[in-house]
């Protein structure tokens, strides 16, 4: 059983398109995240949701819009894709915001904008 | 602003050697520190989590230590194996900033036969 699953794993699309990446966790966690890993392998948080509410938004362009229909899902929608959006996007979850619990990551979604 | 640095950036050791990976952070007001492993083309796997009140955590051949006052953590891998080859990342959660993890730049480890 995959704890944090995200789809698609690979996505190649043209500039200007709109795309979505879906994420689901079956761990019963109440906090979910999106992280971006750039070409230099540096990981940086984009968003964090706790109980479907946005609690962290790290100055991400508003072309990126997270949506959390329920605690187990956090989807990432990207409008008007740009070349610089090419990266690996990781979804993650943990038990609660502000506690010491382990964060679990999905396998990543490789986005290539051409 | 929290900055997390890992040294060395890359390391190659022969199988069987013990090794130490280093992580340093600029703001000692952390809630916890977590070590991850990332295999090529894969996601992150959590290895160890150390609370700010703890000094070390152990799991199998792995031992992680934390010295909060000096802003340092080490990951000790005993009797390294080729299967340990991966990138190792440390990440700190700052006190009072809810869920945010700040990641280090990673150490790419190669264990050779």
PDB file of C-alpha atoms in Angstrom:
ATOM      1  CA  UNK A   1       0.000   0.000   0.000  1.00  0.00           C
ATOM      2  CA  UNK A   2       1.378   3.361  -1.029  1.00  0.00           C
ATOM      3  CA  UNK A   3       1.135   5.844   1.832  1.00  0.00           C
ATOM      4  CA  UNK A   4       1.424   9.027  -0.249  1.00  0.00           C
ATOM      5  CA  UNK A   5       0.632   8.626  -3.914  1.00  0.00           C
ATOM      6  CA  UNK A   6       0.787  11.245  -6.606  1.00  0.00           C
ATOM      7  CA  UNK A   7      -0.138  11.190 -10.271  1.00  0.00           C
ATOM      8  CA  UNK A   8       1.085  11.497 -12.899  1.00  0.00           C
ATOM      9  CA  UNK A   9       4.657  10.412 -12.261  1.00  0.00           C
ATOM     10  CA  UNK A  10       5.858  11.942 -15.525  1.00  0.00           C
ATOM     11  CA  UNK A  11       4.358  14.852 -17.398  1.00  0.00           C
ATOM     12  CA  UNK A  12       5.670  16.543 -20.531  1.00  0.00           C
ATOM     13  CA  UNK A  13       3.711  19.535 -21.744  1.00  0.00           C
ATOM     14  CA  UNK A  14       4.050  22.689 -23.783  1.00  0.00           C
ATOM     15  CA  UNK A  15       4.468  26.207 -22.480  1.00  0.00           C
ATOM     16  CA  UNK A  16       1.214  27.964 -21.804  1.00  0.00           C
ATOM     17  CA  UNK A  17      -0.732  24.826 -20.981  1.00  0.00           C
ATOM     18  CA  UNK A  18      -2.593  24.214 -17.722  1.00  0.00           C
ATOM     19  CA  UNK A  19      -1.909  20.994 -15.848  1.00  0.00           C
ATOM     20  CA  UNK A  20      -2.755  19.334 -12.546  1.00  0.00           C
ATOM     21  CA  UNK A  21      -0.920  16.926 -10.275  1.00  0.00           C
ATOM     22  CA  UNK A  22      -2.987  14.896  -7.857  1.00  0.00           C
ATOM     23  CA  UNK A  23      -1.964  13.671  -4.430  1.00  0.00           C
ATOM     24  CA  UNK A  24      -3.619  11.333  -1.989  1.00  0.00           C
ATOM     25  CA  UNK A  25      -2.487   9.983   1.366  1.00  0.00           C
ATOM     26  CA  UNK A  26      -3.972   7.004   3.191  1.00  0.00           C
ATOM     27  CA  UNK A  27      -2.169   7.588   6.488  1.00  0.00           C
ATOM     28  CA  UNK A  28      -4.962   9.516   8.179  1.00  0.00           C
ATOM     29  CA  UNK A  29      -2.729  12.596   8.422  1.00  0.00           C
ATOM     30  CA  UNK A  30      -4.260  16.031   8.711  1.00  0.00           C
ATOM     31  CA  UNK A  31      -1.416  18.022   7.159  1.00  0.00           C
ATOM     32  CA  UNK A  32      -0.284  17.847   3.547  1.00  0.00           C
ATOM     33  CA  UNK A  33       2.412  19.653   1.596  1.00  0.00           C
ATOM     34  CA  UNK A  34       3.777  20.371  -1.837  1.00  0.00           C
ATOM     35  CA  UNK A  35       7.542  20.660  -2.283  1.00  0.00           C
ATOM     36  CA  UNK A  36       9.491  21.534  -5.414  1.00  0.00           C
ATOM     37  CA  UNK A  37      12.899  20.061  -6.253  1.00  0.00           C
ATOM     38  CA  UNK A  38      14.776  22.080  -8.842  1.00  0.00           C
ATOM     39  CA  UNK A  39      17.466  21.034 -11.294  1.00  0.00           C
ATOM     40  CA  UNK A  40      20.105  21.412  -8.595  1.00  0.00           C
ATOM     41  CA  UNK A  41      18.183  18.935  -6.426  1.00  0.00           C
ATOM     42  CA  UNK A  42      17.296  21.594  -3.878  1.00  0.00           C
ATOM     43  CA  UNK A  43      13.978  20.936  -2.123  1.00  0.00           C
ATOM     44  CA  UNK A  44      11.792  23.836  -1.116  1.00  0.00           C
ATOM     45  CA  UNK A  45       8.319  23.979   0.354  1.00  0.00           C
ATOM     46  CA  UNK A  46       5.565  25.520  -1.749  1.00  0.00           C
ATOM     47  CA  UNK A  47       2.364  24.987   0.225  1.00  0.00           C
ATOM     48  CA  UNK A  48       1.092  23.361   3.374  1.00  0.00           C
ATOM     49  CA  UNK A  49      -2.491  22.532   4.265  1.00  0.00           C
ATOM     50  CA  UNK A  50      -3.856  21.526   7.640  1.00  0.00           C
ATOM     51  CA  UNK A  51      -7.377  20.142   7.746  1.00  0.00           C
ATOM     52  CA  UNK A  52      -8.044  21.552   4.273  1.00  0.00           C
ATOM     53  CA  UNK A  53      -6.873  25.030   5.267  1.00  0.00           C
ATOM     54  CA  UNK A  54      -3.853  26.736   3.712  1.00  0.00           C
ATOM     55  CA  UNK A  55      -1.235  27.447   6.391  1.00  0.00           C
ATOM     56  CA  UNK A  56       1.927  27.975   4.358  1.00  0.00           C
ATOM     57  CA  UNK A  57       2.296  29.694   0.996  1.00  0.00           C
ATOM     58  CA  UNK A  58       5.929  30.321   0.216  1.00  0.00           C
ATOM     59  CA  UNK A  59       5.716  33.176  -2.287  1.00  0.00           C
ATOM     60  CA  UNK A  60       4.783  30.840  -5.065  1.00  0.00           C
ATOM     61  CA  UNK A  61       3.461  32.520  -8.250  1.00  0.00           C
ATOM     62  CA  UNK A  62      -0.312  32.625  -8.283  1.00  0.00           C
ATOM     63  CA  UNK A  63      -0.246  30.456 -11.402  1.00  0.00           C
ATOM     64  CA  UNK A  64       0.108  27.650  -8.854  1.00  0.00           C
ATOM     65  CA  UNK A  65      -3.117  26.898  -7.042  1.00  0.00           C
ATOM     66  CA  UNK A  66      -3.394  24.081  -4.517  1.00  0.00           C
ATOM     67  CA  UNK A  67      -6.786  22.561  -3.839  1.00  0.00           C
ATOM     68  CA  UNK A  68      -7.675  20.339  -0.902  1.00  0.00           C
ATOM     69  CA  UNK A  69     -11.117  18.770  -1.290  1.00  0.00           C
ATOM     70  CA  UNK A  70     -10.608  16.789   1.904  1.00  0.00           C
ATOM     71  CA  UNK A  71      -7.873  15.941   4.409  1.00  0.00           C
ATOM     72  CA  UNK A  72      -6.617  13.021   2.325  1.00  0.00           C
ATOM     73  CA  UNK A  73      -6.140  14.944  -0.909  1.00  0.00           C
ATOM     74  CA  UNK A  74      -4.065  17.926  -1.971  1.00  0.00           C
ATOM     75  CA  UNK A  75      -3.958  18.623  -5.688  1.00  0.00           C
ATOM     76  CA  UNK A  76      -1.714  21.129  -7.432  1.00  0.00           C
ATOM     77  CA  UNK A  77      -2.986  23.012 -10.444  1.00  0.00           C
ATOM     78  CA  UNK A  78      -0.594  25.041 -12.566  1.00  0.00           C
ATOM     79  CA  UNK A  79      -1.802  27.596 -15.096  1.00  0.00           C
ATOM     80  CA  UNK A  80       0.113  28.997 -18.059  1.00  0.00           C
ATOM     81  CA  UNK A  81       3.111  26.726 -17.612  1.00  0.00           C
ATOM     82  CA  UNK A  82       6.555  28.230 -18.126  1.00  0.00           C
ATOM     83  CA  UNK A  83       9.896  26.603 -18.913  1.00  0.00           C
ATOM     84  CA  UNK A  84      11.104  27.416 -15.402  1.00  0.00           C
ATOM     85  CA  UNK A  85       8.344  25.307 -13.913  1.00  0.00           C
ATOM     86  CA  UNK A  86      10.176  22.181 -15.028  1.00  0.00           C
ATOM     87  CA  UNK A  87      11.066  20.370 -11.828  1.00  0.00           C
ATOM     88  CA  UNK A  88      10.109  17.454  -9.641  1.00  0.00           C
ATOM     89  CA  UNK A  89       7.098  18.131  -7.454  1.00  0.00           C
ATOM     90  CA  UNK A  90       6.732  16.151  -4.246  1.00  0.00           C
ATOM     91  CA  UNK A  91       3.614  15.749  -2.199  1.00  0.00           C
ATOM     92  CA  UNK A  92       3.989  14.894   1.494  1.00  0.00           C
ATOM     93  CA  UNK A  93       1.943  14.466   4.627  1.00  0.00           C
ATOM     94  CA  UNK A  94       2.356  14.355   8.388  1.00  0.00           C
ATOM     95  CA  UNK A  95       0.168  13.803  11.397  1.00  0.00           C
ATOM     96  CA  UNK A  96      -0.244  17.371  12.557  1.00  0.00           C
ATOM     97  CA  UNK A  97       1.069  20.810  12.081  1.00  0.00           C
ATOM     98  CA  UNK A  98       3.634  21.950  14.652  1.00  0.00           C
ATOM     99  CA  UNK A  99       4.342  18.508  16.145  1.00  0.00           C
ATOM    100  CA  UNK A 100       7.355  16.298  15.938  1.00  0.00           C
ATOM    101  CA  UNK A 101       5.884  13.682  13.669  1.00  0.00           C
ATOM    102  CA  UNK A 102       7.633  12.289  10.649  1.00  0.00           C
ATOM    103  CA  UNK A 103       6.824  13.682   7.230  1.00  0.00           C
ATOM    104  CA  UNK A 104       6.155  11.111   4.524  1.00  0.00           C
ATOM    105  CA  UNK A 105       6.834  11.899   0.885  1.00  0.00           C
ATOM    106  CA  UNK A 106       5.330  10.659  -2.335  1.00  0.00           C
ATOM    107  CA  UNK A 107       7.458   9.374  -5.203  1.00  0.00           C
ATOM    108  CA  UNK A 108       7.434  12.681  -7.025  1.00  0.00           C
ATOM    109  CA  UNK A 109       6.003  13.998 -10.282  1.00  0.00           C
ATOM    110  CA  UNK A 110       8.534  14.874 -12.975  1.00  0.00           C
ATOM    111  CA  UNK A 111       7.227  17.884 -14.889  1.00  0.00           C
ATOM    112  CA  UNK A 112       8.960  18.925 -18.111  1.00  0.00           C
ATOM    113  CA  UNK A 113       7.766  22.050 -19.907  1.00  0.00           C
ATOM    114  CA  UNK A 114       8.896  22.329 -23.507  1.00  0.00           C
TER     115      UNK A 114
ATOM    116  CA  UNK B   1      16.197  32.950   7.719  1.00  0.00           C
ATOM    117  CA  UNK B   2      17.125  29.344   8.337  1.00  0.00           C
ATOM    118  CA  UNK B   3      19.901  27.968   6.146  1.00  0.00           C
ATOM    119  CA  UNK B   4      20.878  24.310   6.154  1.00  0.00           C
ATOM    120  CA  UNK B   5      24.208  23.146   4.771  1.00  0.00           C
ATOM    121  CA  UNK B   6      25.480  19.631   4.239  1.00  0.00           C
ATOM    122  CA  UNK B   7      29.097  18.645   3.904  1.00  0.00           C
ATOM    123  CA  UNK B   8      30.474  16.962   1.935  1.00  0.00           C
ATOM    124  CA  UNK B   9      28.368  17.414  -1.187  1.00  0.00           C
ATOM    125  CA  UNK B  10      29.547  14.048  -2.469  1.00  0.00           C
ATOM    126  CA  UNK B  11      31.344  11.122  -0.908  1.00  0.00           C
ATOM    127  CA  UNK B  12      32.683   7.839  -2.244  1.00  0.00           C
ATOM    128  CA  UNK B  13      33.755   5.088   0.133  1.00  0.00           C
ATOM    129  CA  UNK B  14      34.590   1.387  -0.205  1.00  0.00           C
ATOM    130  CA  UNK B  15      32.139  -1.127   1.141  1.00  0.00           C
ATOM    131  CA  UNK B  16      32.470  -1.834   4.844  1.00  0.00           C
ATOM    132  CA  UNK B  17      33.678   1.610   5.896  1.00  0.00           C
ATOM    133  CA  UNK B  18      32.007   3.610   8.611  1.00  0.00           C
ATOM    134  CA  UNK B  19      31.151   7.137   7.550  1.00  0.00           C
ATOM    135  CA  UNK B  20      29.759  10.401   8.851  1.00  0.00           C
ATOM    136  CA  UNK B  21      27.579  12.889   7.035  1.00  0.00           C
ATOM    137  CA  UNK B  22      27.334  16.409   8.386  1.00  0.00           C
ATOM    138  CA  UNK B  23      24.476  18.868   8.560  1.00  0.00           C
ATOM    139  CA  UNK B  24      24.620  22.386   9.956  1.00  0.00           C
ATOM    140  CA  UNK B  25      21.864  24.949  10.423  1.00  0.00           C
ATOM    141  CA  UNK B  26      22.051  28.646  11.185  1.00  0.00           C
ATOM    142  CA  UNK B  27      19.065  29.070  13.510  1.00  0.00           C
ATOM    143  CA  UNK B  28      19.187  26.835  16.573  1.00  0.00           C
ATOM    144  CA  UNK B  29      15.513  27.414  17.399  1.00  0.00           C
ATOM    145  CA  UNK B  30      14.418  24.191  15.795  1.00  0.00           C
ATOM    146  CA  UNK B  31      11.573  21.873  16.703  1.00  0.00           C
ATOM    147  CA  UNK B  32      13.128  18.765  15.209  1.00  0.00           C
ATOM    148  CA  UNK B  33      15.545  17.534  12.572  1.00  0.00           C
ATOM    149  CA  UNK B  34      14.897  14.758  10.101  1.00  0.00           C
ATOM    150  CA  UNK B  35      17.268  12.752   7.918  1.00  0.00           C
ATOM    151  CA  UNK B  36      16.019  11.451   4.578  1.00  0.00           C
ATOM    152  CA  UNK B  37      17.359   9.244   1.858  1.00  0.00           C
ATOM    153  CA  UNK B  38      16.611   9.865  -1.816  1.00  0.00           C
ATOM    154  CA  UNK B  39      17.376   7.296  -4.497  1.00  0.00           C
ATOM    155  CA  UNK B  40      17.735   8.460  -8.123  1.00  0.00           C
ATOM    156  CA  UNK B  41      14.334   9.018  -9.686  1.00  0.00           C
ATOM    157  CA  UNK B  42      12.571   8.295  -6.415  1.00  0.00           C
ATOM    158  CA  UNK B  43      10.932  10.145  -3.571  1.00  0.00           C
ATOM    159  CA  UNK B  44      12.291  10.715  -0.095  1.00  0.00           C
ATOM    160  CA  UNK B  45      12.400   8.035   2.555  1.00  0.00           C
ATOM    161  CA  UNK B  46      12.535   9.149   6.169  1.00  0.00           C
ATOM    162  CA  UNK B  47      15.437   7.596   8.063  1.00  0.00           C
ATOM    163  CA  UNK B  48      15.492   9.216  11.481  1.00  0.00           C
ATOM    164  CA  UNK B  49      13.753  12.064  13.251  1.00  0.00           C
ATOM    165  CA  UNK B  50      15.345  13.762  16.273  1.00  0.00           C
ATOM    166  CA  UNK B  51      13.305  16.018  18.505  1.00  0.00           C
ATOM    167  CA  UNK B  52      14.988  19.188  19.730  1.00  0.00           C
ATOM    168  CA  UNK B  53      15.130  17.736  23.246  1.00  0.00           C
ATOM    169  CA  UNK B  54      16.949  14.611  22.090  1.00  0.00           C
ATOM    170  CA  UNK B  55      20.654  14.103  21.486  1.00  0.00           C
ATOM    171  CA  UNK B  56      20.546  11.091  19.188  1.00  0.00           C
ATOM    172  CA  UNK B  57      18.427   8.482  17.474  1.00  0.00           C
ATOM    173  CA  UNK B  58      19.413   5.054  16.213  1.00  0.00           C
ATOM    174  CA  UNK B  59      17.948   2.747  13.619  1.00  0.00           C
ATOM    175  CA  UNK B  60      19.913  -0.327  12.630  1.00  0.00           C
ATOM    176  CA  UNK B  61      23.264   0.766  11.208  1.00  0.00           C
ATOM    177  CA  UNK B  62      22.264   4.421  11.312  1.00  0.00           C
ATOM    178  CA  UNK B  63      22.847   6.812  14.171  1.00  0.00           C
ATOM    179  CA  UNK B  64      21.908  10.472  14.054  1.00  0.00           C
ATOM    180  CA  UNK B  65      23.071  12.999  16.621  1.00  0.00           C
ATOM    181  CA  UNK B  66      21.903  16.521  17.297  1.00  0.00           C
ATOM    182  CA  UNK B  67      23.733  19.393  18.955  1.00  0.00           C
ATOM    183  CA  UNK B  68      21.194  22.160  18.841  1.00  0.00           C
ATOM    184  CA  UNK B  69      23.337  24.794  20.509  1.00  0.00           C
ATOM    185  CA  UNK B  70      26.050  24.506  17.887  1.00  0.00           C
ATOM    186  CA  UNK B  71      23.589  24.012  15.033  1.00  0.00           C
ATOM    187  CA  UNK B  72      24.917  20.634  13.969  1.00  0.00           C
ATOM    188  CA  UNK B  73      23.718  17.136  13.259  1.00  0.00           C
ATOM    189  CA  UNK B  74      25.600  14.100  12.051  1.00  0.00           C
ATOM    190  CA  UNK B  75      24.409  10.908  10.427  1.00  0.00           C
ATOM    191  CA  UNK B  76      26.686   7.975  11.152  1.00  0.00           C
ATOM    192  CA  UNK B  77      26.457   4.942   8.882  1.00  0.00           C
ATOM    193  CA  UNK B  78      28.203   1.835  10.121  1.00  0.00           C
ATOM    194  CA  UNK B  79      29.600  -0.891   7.882  1.00  0.00           C
ATOM    195  CA  UNK B  80      28.474   0.770   4.671  1.00  0.00           C
ATOM    196  CA  UNK B  81      26.997  -1.326   1.852  1.00  0.00           C
ATOM    197  CA  UNK B  82      26.511  -0.630  -1.875  1.00  0.00           C
ATOM    198  CA  UNK B  83      22.777  -0.433  -1.163  1.00  0.00           C
ATOM    199  CA  UNK B  84      23.447   2.629   0.967  1.00  0.00           C
ATOM    200  CA  UNK B  85      24.342   4.563  -2.186  1.00  0.00           C
ATOM    201  CA  UNK B  86      21.874   7.453  -2.420  1.00  0.00           C
ATOM    202  CA  UNK B  87      21.550  11.142  -1.658  1.00  0.00           C
ATOM    203  CA  UNK B  88      21.090  11.923   2.026  1.00  0.00           C
ATOM    204  CA  UNK B  89      19.179  15.024   3.005  1.00  0.00           C
ATOM    205  CA  UNK B  90      18.717  16.638   6.373  1.00  0.00           C
ATOM    206  CA  UNK B  91      15.808  18.951   7.088  1.00  0.00           C
ATOM    207  CA  UNK B  92      14.954  21.097  10.089  1.00  0.00           C
ATOM    208  CA  UNK B  93      11.583  22.206  11.348  1.00  0.00           C
ATOM    209  CA  UNK B  94      11.773  25.571  13.031  1.00  0.00           C
ATOM    210  CA  UNK B  95       9.933  26.237  16.238  1.00  0.00           C
ATOM    211  CA  UNK B  96       6.774  28.209  15.707  1.00  0.00           C
ATOM    212  CA  UNK B  97       6.576  27.860  11.940  1.00  0.00           C
ATOM    213  CA  UNK B  98       4.056  25.096  11.881  1.00  0.00           C
ATOM    214  CA  UNK B  99       4.843  22.559   9.236  1.00  0.00           C
ATOM    215  CA  UNK B 100       7.682  24.060   7.267  1.00  0.00           C
ATOM    216  CA  UNK B 101      10.791  21.938   6.710  1.00  0.00           C
ATOM    217  CA  UNK B 102      13.955  23.599   5.486  1.00  0.00           C
ATOM    218  CA  UNK B 103      16.134  21.174   3.556  1.00  0.00           C
ATOM    219  CA  UNK B 104      19.865  20.973   3.204  1.00  0.00           C
ATOM    220  CA  UNK B 105      21.611  20.649  -0.131  1.00  0.00           C
ATOM    221  CA  UNK B 106      22.235  16.929   0.316  1.00  0.00           C
ATOM    222  CA  UNK B 107      25.220  14.590   0.324  1.00  0.00           C
ATOM    223  CA  UNK B 108      25.501  12.172  -2.574  1.00  0.00           C
ATOM    224  CA  UNK B 109      26.971   8.919  -1.247  1.00  0.00           C
ATOM    225  CA  UNK B 110      28.517   6.198  -3.393  1.00  0.00           C
ATOM    226  CA  UNK B 111      29.567   2.952  -1.725  1.00  0.00           C
ATOM    227  CA  UNK B 112      31.801   0.925  -3.996  1.00  0.00           C
ATOM    228  CA  UNK B 113      32.498  -2.804  -4.023  1.00  0.00           C
TER     229      UNK B 113
END
